[in-house]
PDB file of C-alpha atoms in Angstrom:
ATOM      1  CA  MET Y 826       7.755  12.507  -3.346  1.00 53.00           C
ATOM      2  CA  LYS Y 827       6.267  13.796  -6.567  1.00 58.00           C
ATOM      3  CA  LYS Y 828       9.588  13.349  -8.381  1.00 58.00           C
ATOM      4  CA  LEU Y 829       9.884   9.763  -7.115  1.00 49.00           C
ATOM      5  CA  PHE Y 830       6.374   8.971  -8.368  1.00 50.00           C
ATOM      6  CA  VAL Y 831       7.157  10.443 -11.805  1.00 55.00           C
ATOM      7  CA  LEU Y 832      10.423   8.459 -11.929  1.00 52.00           C
ATOM      8  CA  LEU Y 833       8.639   5.187 -11.051  1.00 51.00           C
ATOM      9  CA  CYS Y 834       5.977   5.838 -13.698  1.00 53.00           C
ATOM     10  CA  ALA Y 835       8.642   6.561 -16.313  1.00 56.00           C
ATOM     11  CA  LEU Y 836      10.528   3.382 -15.403  1.00 54.00           C
ATOM     12  CA  SER Y 837       7.381   1.245 -15.597  1.00 54.00           C
ATOM     13  CA  LEU Y 838       6.323   2.515 -19.045  1.00 51.00           C
ATOM     14  CA  PRO Y 839       8.551   0.129 -21.054  1.00 52.00           C
ATOM     15  CA  PHE Y 840       7.347  -2.810 -18.961  1.00 48.00           C
ATOM     16  CA  ALA Y 841       3.703  -1.943 -19.547  1.00 48.00           C
ATOM     17  CA  VAL Y 842       4.304  -1.726 -23.302  1.00 46.00           C
ATOM     18  CA  MET Y 843       5.977  -5.159 -23.344  1.00 48.00           C
ATOM     19  CA  ALA Y 844       3.129  -6.796 -21.398  1.00 47.00           C
ATOM     20  CA  GLU Y 845       1.010  -7.630 -24.428  1.00 46.00           C
ATOM     21  CA  ASP Y 846      -1.423 -10.522 -24.708  1.00 46.00           C
ATOM     22  CA  ASP Y 847      -2.286 -12.418 -27.816  1.00 44.00           C
ATOM     23  CA  GLY Y 848      -5.858 -12.495 -29.176  1.00 45.00           C
ATOM     24  CA  ASP Y 849      -7.280 -15.095 -26.778  1.00 45.00           C
ATOM     25  CA  GLY Y 850      -6.009 -13.320 -23.614  1.00 48.00           C
ATOM     26  CA  THR Y 851      -3.098 -15.604 -22.786  1.00 52.00           C
ATOM     27  CA  ALA Y 852       0.336 -14.108 -22.364  1.00 46.00           C
ATOM     28  CA  VAL Y 853       2.808 -14.611 -25.186  1.00 45.00           C
ATOM     29  CA  ARG Y 854       5.892 -13.833 -23.104  1.00 60.00           C
ATOM     30  CA  PRO Y 855       7.711 -15.695 -20.296  1.00 82.00           C
ATOM     31  CA  SER Y 856       7.815 -14.523 -16.683  1.00 88.00           C
ATOM     32  CA  VAL Y 857       9.951 -14.797 -13.568  1.00 91.00           C
ATOM     33  CA  ILE Y 858       7.807 -17.733 -12.381  1.00 89.00           C
ATOM     34  CA  HIS Y 859       8.966 -19.719 -15.446  1.00 84.00           C
ATOM     35  CA  GLY Y 860       5.574 -21.189 -16.301  1.00 83.00           C
ATOM     36  CA  ASP Y 861       4.755 -22.753 -12.926  1.00 86.00           C
ATOM     37  CA  THR Y 862       1.228 -22.010 -11.677  1.00 90.00           C
ATOM     38  CA  ARG Y 863       1.608 -23.206  -8.084  1.00 94.00           C
ATOM     39  CA  ILE Y 864       3.543 -21.785  -5.147  1.00 95.00           C
ATOM     40  CA  HIS Y 865       7.150 -22.979  -5.421  1.00 95.00           C
ATOM     41  CA  TYR Y 866      10.755 -22.333  -4.363  1.00 96.00           C
ATOM     42  CA  MET Y 867      12.639 -19.349  -5.744  1.00 96.00           C
ATOM     43  CA  GLY Y 868      16.189 -18.329  -4.961  1.00 97.00           C
ATOM     44  CA  SER Y 869      18.548 -15.591  -6.032  1.00 97.00           C
ATOM     45  CA  VAL Y 870      22.179 -14.644  -5.784  1.00 98.00           C
ATOM     46  CA  ASN Y 871      23.747 -11.322  -6.732  1.00 97.00           C
ATOM     47  CA  GLY Y 872      26.521  -8.926  -5.950  1.00 98.00           C
ATOM     48  CA  GLY Y 873      27.515  -5.405  -6.741  1.00 98.00           C
ATOM     49  CA  MET Y 874      29.116  -2.144  -5.837  1.00 97.00           C
ATOM     50  CA  ALA Y 875      27.903  -0.068  -2.911  1.00 95.00           C
ATOM     51  CA  PHE Y 876      28.899   3.457  -2.018  1.00 87.00           C
ATOM     52  CA  LEU Y 877      32.437   3.051  -0.586  1.00 85.00           C
ATOM     53  CA  GLY Y 878      32.303  -0.753  -0.780  1.00 94.00           C
ATOM     54  CA  PHE Y 879      30.670  -3.852  -2.229  1.00 97.00           C
ATOM     55  CA  TYR Y 880      28.054  -6.429  -1.294  1.00 97.00           C
ATOM     56  CA  LEU Y 881      27.116 -10.092  -1.863  1.00 98.00           C
ATOM     57  CA  HIS Y 882      23.511 -11.189  -1.432  1.00 98.00           C
ATOM     58  CA  THR Y 883      21.501 -14.404  -1.508  1.00 98.00           C
ATOM     59  CA  SER Y 884      17.808 -14.924  -0.853  1.00 98.00           C
ATOM     60  CA  HIS Y 885      15.686 -18.076  -0.686  1.00 98.00           C
ATOM     61  CA  GLY Y 886      11.939 -18.450  -0.294  1.00 98.00           C
ATOM     62  CA  ALA Y 887       8.690 -18.987  -2.177  1.00 97.00           C
ATOM     63  CA  VAL Y 888       7.067 -17.266  -5.139  1.00 96.00           C
ATOM     64  CA  PHE Y 889       3.297 -16.863  -5.359  1.00 96.00           C
ATOM     65  CA  PRO Y 890       2.543 -16.973  -9.121  1.00 93.00           C
ATOM     66  CA  LYS Y 891      -0.997 -15.632  -8.986  1.00 92.00           C
ATOM     67  CA  GLU Y 892       0.157 -12.469  -7.180  1.00 93.00           C
ATOM     68  CA  ASN Y 893       3.654 -12.253  -8.768  1.00 93.00           C
ATOM     69  CA  LEU Y 894       4.996 -11.916  -5.238  1.00 96.00           C
ATOM     70  CA  TYR Y 895       8.182 -13.374  -3.750  1.00 97.00           C
ATOM     71  CA  ALA Y 896       8.691 -13.814   0.021  1.00 98.00           C
ATOM     72  CA  GLY Y 897      11.827 -15.221   1.562  1.00 98.00           C
ATOM     73  CA  VAL Y 898      14.848 -14.772   3.791  1.00 98.00           C
ATOM     74  CA  GLY Y 899      17.877 -12.793   2.646  1.00 98.00           C
ATOM     75  CA  LEU Y 900      21.509 -12.922   3.740  1.00 98.00           C
ATOM     76  CA  ASP Y 901      23.883 -10.088   2.796  1.00 98.00           C
ATOM     77  CA  TYR Y 902      27.586  -9.511   3.314  1.00 97.00           C
ATOM     78  CA  ASN Y 903      28.522  -5.831   3.041  1.00 95.00           C
ATOM     79  CA  TRP Y 904      32.003  -4.342   3.094  1.00 93.00           C
ATOM     80  CA  LEU Y 905      31.474  -0.636   3.634  1.00 86.00           C
ATOM     81  CA  TYR Y 906      34.475   1.637   4.097  1.00 79.00           C
ATOM     82  CA  GLY Y 907      36.433  -1.024   5.959  1.00 77.00           C
ATOM     83  CA  GLY Y 908      33.543  -2.283   8.088  1.00 82.00           C
ATOM     84  CA  ASN Y 909      32.188  -5.819   7.674  1.00 90.00           C
ATOM     85  CA  TYR Y 910      28.423  -6.212   8.012  1.00 93.00           C
ATOM     86  CA  ILE Y 911      26.168  -9.281   7.876  1.00 96.00           C
ATOM     87  CA  ASP Y 912      22.446  -8.590   7.301  1.00 97.00           C
ATOM     88  CA  VAL Y 913      19.779 -11.249   7.953  1.00 98.00           C
ATOM     89  CA  THR Y 914      16.456 -10.011   6.627  1.00 98.00           C
ATOM     90  CA  ALA Y 915      12.941 -10.867   5.564  1.00 98.00           C
ATOM     91  CA  HIS Y 916      12.906 -10.234   1.818  1.00 98.00           C
ATOM     92  CA  GLY Y 917      10.014  -9.520  -0.528  1.00 98.00           C
ATOM     93  CA  LYS Y 918       9.619  -8.552  -4.186  1.00 98.00           C
ATOM     94  CA  TRP Y 919       6.631  -7.758  -6.365  1.00 97.00           C
ATOM     95  CA  PHE Y 920       7.064  -8.184 -10.118  1.00 97.00           C
ATOM     96  CA  TYR Y 921       5.224  -6.191 -12.796  1.00 94.00           C
ATOM     97  CA  PRO Y 922       3.887  -6.769 -15.427  1.00 92.00           C
ATOM     98  CA  TRP Y 923       2.503 -10.252 -14.728  1.00 86.00           C
ATOM     99  CA  ARG Y 924       4.313 -11.678 -17.743  1.00 88.00           C
ATOM    100  CA  GLY Y 925       7.015 -10.440 -20.067  1.00 90.00           C
ATOM    101  CA  ARG Y 926      10.545 -11.086 -21.257  1.00 93.00           C
ATOM    102  CA  VAL Y 927      11.438  -8.070 -19.098  1.00 96.00           C
ATOM    103  CA  GLN Y 928       9.693  -7.443 -15.788  1.00 96.00           C
ATOM    104  CA  GLY Y 929      10.242  -4.660 -13.294  1.00 97.00           C
ATOM    105  CA  TYR Y 930      10.121  -5.138  -9.551  1.00 98.00           C
ATOM    106  CA  ILE Y 931      10.054  -3.299  -6.267  1.00 98.00           C
ATOM    107  CA  GLY Y 932      11.534  -4.996  -3.242  1.00 98.00           C
ATOM    108  CA  LEU Y 933      12.112  -4.567   0.458  1.00 98.00           C
ATOM    109  CA  GLN Y 934      14.437  -6.185   2.966  1.00 98.00           C
ATOM    110  CA  ALA Y 935      14.034  -5.610   6.709  1.00 98.00           C
ATOM    111  CA  GLY Y 936      15.829  -7.300   9.564  1.00 98.00           C
ATOM    112  CA  VAL Y 937      19.004  -7.251  11.627  1.00 98.00           C
ATOM    113  CA  GLY Y 938      22.416  -5.993  10.539  1.00 95.00           C
ATOM    114  CA  VAL Y 939      25.461  -7.147  12.515  1.00 95.00           C
ATOM    115  CA  ILE Y 940      28.731  -5.255  12.343  1.00 89.00           C
ATOM    116  CA  LEU Y 941      31.572  -7.711  12.787  1.00 89.00           C
ATOM    117  CA  PRO Y 942      34.335  -6.762  15.245  1.00 89.00           C
ATOM    118  CA  GLY Y 943      37.446  -5.246  13.760  1.00 79.00           C
ATOM    119  CA  TYR Y 944      39.110  -2.120  12.516  1.00 70.00           C
ATOM    120  CA  THR Y 945      37.448   0.273  10.086  1.00 63.00           C
ATOM    121  CA  HIS Y 946      38.659   3.186   7.977  1.00 60.00           C
ATOM    122  CA  PRO Y 947      41.521   1.454   6.152  1.00 58.00           C
ATOM    123  CA  GLU Y 948      43.884   4.415   6.339  1.00 64.00           C
ATOM    124  CA  PRO Y 949      47.474   4.673   7.603  1.00 69.00           C
ATOM    125  CA  ASP Y 950      47.883   5.586  11.282  1.00 71.00           C
ATOM    126  CA  VAL Y 951      44.155   5.222  12.043  1.00 66.00           C
ATOM    127  CA  SER Y 952      43.085   2.578  14.517  1.00 65.00           C
ATOM    128  CA  ASP Y 953      39.321   2.653  14.920  1.00 72.00           C
ATOM    129  CA  TYR Y 954      38.414  -0.653  16.563  1.00 76.00           C
ATOM    130  CA  TYR Y 955      34.724  -1.460  16.750  1.00 76.00           C
ATOM    131  CA  PRO Y 956      33.251  -4.332  18.764  1.00 84.00           C
ATOM    132  CA  ALA Y 957      30.456  -6.478  17.356  1.00 89.00           C
ATOM    133  CA  SER Y 958      27.008  -4.908  17.515  1.00 90.00           C
ATOM    134  CA  ALA Y 959      23.589  -5.386  15.954  1.00 94.00           C
ATOM    135  CA  ALA Y 960      21.050  -2.891  14.642  1.00 94.00           C
ATOM    136  CA  PHE Y 961      17.846  -2.729  12.611  1.00 96.00           C
ATOM    137  CA  VAL Y 962      18.371  -2.527   8.848  1.00 97.00           C
ATOM    138  CA  VAL Y 963      15.930  -1.734   6.035  1.00 97.00           C
ATOM    139  CA  THR Y 964      16.792  -1.883   2.346  1.00 97.00           C
ATOM    140  CA  PRO Y 965      14.284  -0.849  -0.334  1.00 98.00           C
ATOM    141  CA  GLY Y 966      15.111  -1.883  -3.903  1.00 98.00           C
ATOM    142  CA  LEU Y 967      14.060  -1.261  -7.486  1.00 97.00           C
ATOM    143  CA  GLY Y 968      15.091  -3.112 -10.625  1.00 98.00           C
ATOM    144  CA  PHE Y 969      14.168  -5.396 -13.466  1.00 97.00           C
ATOM    145  CA  VAL Y 970      14.645  -9.000 -14.547  1.00 97.00           C
ATOM    146  CA  ILE Y 971      15.251 -10.423 -18.004  1.00 96.00           C
ATOM    147  CA  ASN Y 972      13.612 -13.843 -18.172  1.00 95.00           C
ATOM    148  CA  PHE Y 973      15.190 -16.805 -19.941  1.00 93.00           C
ATOM    149  CA  GLY Y 974      14.215 -20.486 -19.989  1.00 87.00           C
ATOM    150  CA  LYS Y 975      15.059 -21.555 -16.421  1.00 90.00           C
ATOM    151  CA  VAL Y 976      16.729 -18.492 -14.881  1.00 95.00           C
ATOM    152  CA  SER Y 977      16.296 -14.738 -14.873  1.00 96.00           C
ATOM    153  CA  LEU Y 978      18.968 -12.062 -14.991  1.00 97.00           C
ATOM    154  CA  ASP Y 979      18.415  -9.567 -12.158  1.00 98.00           C
ATOM    155  CA  ILE Y 980      19.682  -5.977 -12.496  1.00 98.00           C
ATOM    156  CA  GLY Y 981      18.789  -3.583  -9.725  1.00 98.00           C
ATOM    157  CA  ALA Y 982      19.547  -0.823  -7.291  1.00 98.00           C
ATOM    158  CA  LYS Y 983      18.968  -0.731  -3.569  1.00 97.00           C
ATOM    159  CA  CYS Y 984      19.619   1.604  -0.674  1.00 97.00           C
ATOM    160  CA  ARG Y 985      20.582   0.344   2.809  1.00 96.00           C
ATOM    161  CA  PHE Y 986      19.503   2.315   5.890  1.00 95.00           C
ATOM    162  CA  SER Y 987      20.620   1.462   9.421  1.00 93.00           C
ATOM    163  CA  PRO Y 988      21.407   3.344  12.630  1.00 91.00           C
ATOM    164  CA  ASP Y 989      24.894   1.803  12.663  1.00 84.00           C
ATOM    165  CA  ILE Y 990      25.968   4.156   9.832  1.00 81.00           C
ATOM    166  CA  THR Y 991      25.000   7.762  10.400  1.00 82.00           C
ATOM    167  CA  MET Y 992      25.946  11.118   8.978  1.00 82.00           C
ATOM    168  CA  GLY Y 993      25.907  14.476  10.651  1.00 82.00           C
ATOM    169  CA  THR Y 994      23.607  17.255   9.539  1.00 84.00           C
ATOM    170  CA  GLY Y 995      23.019  20.749  10.854  1.00 82.00           C
ATOM    171  CA  THR Y 996      20.275  19.427  13.126  1.00 85.00           C
ATOM    172  CA  GLY Y 997      21.907  16.212  14.350  1.00 85.00           C
ATOM    173  CA  TYR Y 998      22.554  12.741  12.967  1.00 87.00           C
ATOM    174  CA  VAL Y 999      20.484  10.773  10.443  1.00 88.00           C
ATOM    175  CA  TRP Y1000      20.780   7.236   9.090  1.00 89.00           C
ATOM    176  CA  ALA Y1001      23.144   7.421   6.121  1.00 87.00           C
ATOM    177  CA  PRO Y1002      21.737   5.921   2.903  1.00 92.00           C
ATOM    178  CA  ILE Y1003      24.175   3.428   1.355  1.00 93.00           C
ATOM    179  CA  ALA Y1004      23.241   3.138  -2.324  1.00 96.00           C
ATOM    180  CA  ALA Y1005      24.233   0.036  -4.310  1.00 97.00           C
ATOM    181  CA  LEU Y1006      23.949  -1.297  -7.870  1.00 98.00           C
ATOM    182  CA  GLY Y1007      24.063  -5.013  -8.568  1.00 98.00           C
ATOM    183  CA  ILE Y1008      23.578  -7.871 -10.972  1.00 98.00           C
ATOM    184  CA  GLY Y1009      22.695 -11.506 -10.346  1.00 98.00           C
ATOM    185  CA  LEU Y1010      20.529 -14.517 -11.129  1.00 97.00           C
ATOM    186  CA  ILE Y1011      17.079 -15.619 -10.013  1.00 97.00           C
ATOM    187  CA  PHE Y1012      16.473 -19.373 -10.210  1.00 94.00           C
TER     188      PHE Y1012
END
């Protein structure tokens, strides 16, 4: 836990340095809210590589400018080692610093992951058929956005946890973390 805290502090240092104000206290840099001061629509789309697969993600909801908080609904398609998964989640992000050309964020998705019926383990002479099933899924994320005029470039990492993908340990089975790196747009 201590190492994670030190890592988060080290990652936030460049963002804190870039969050400068001019002399009268107003920010001189853009932000992910793109100048709007009222609650409004925000959407995102991104994709990337996951451990043993890839993912596509979209999220749509509202951003609260005063709090720099996004809340919405996310939809993910994951192809993980031959298995097809659809995740429908509540999705939230908090951006820091309040304003800046570059802003960091922490995010969380939580909801239901559905494994689609079919065969997994794309190997010769292996026929592992799995029926459709649903399970709880939680996906914490960490990343940063680079803000432009009307859109923001989103670069981040996330880690998917669900009981539908487990790994054996000496003491039993645990939810296997599926790490992913991605890039996309926030609009």
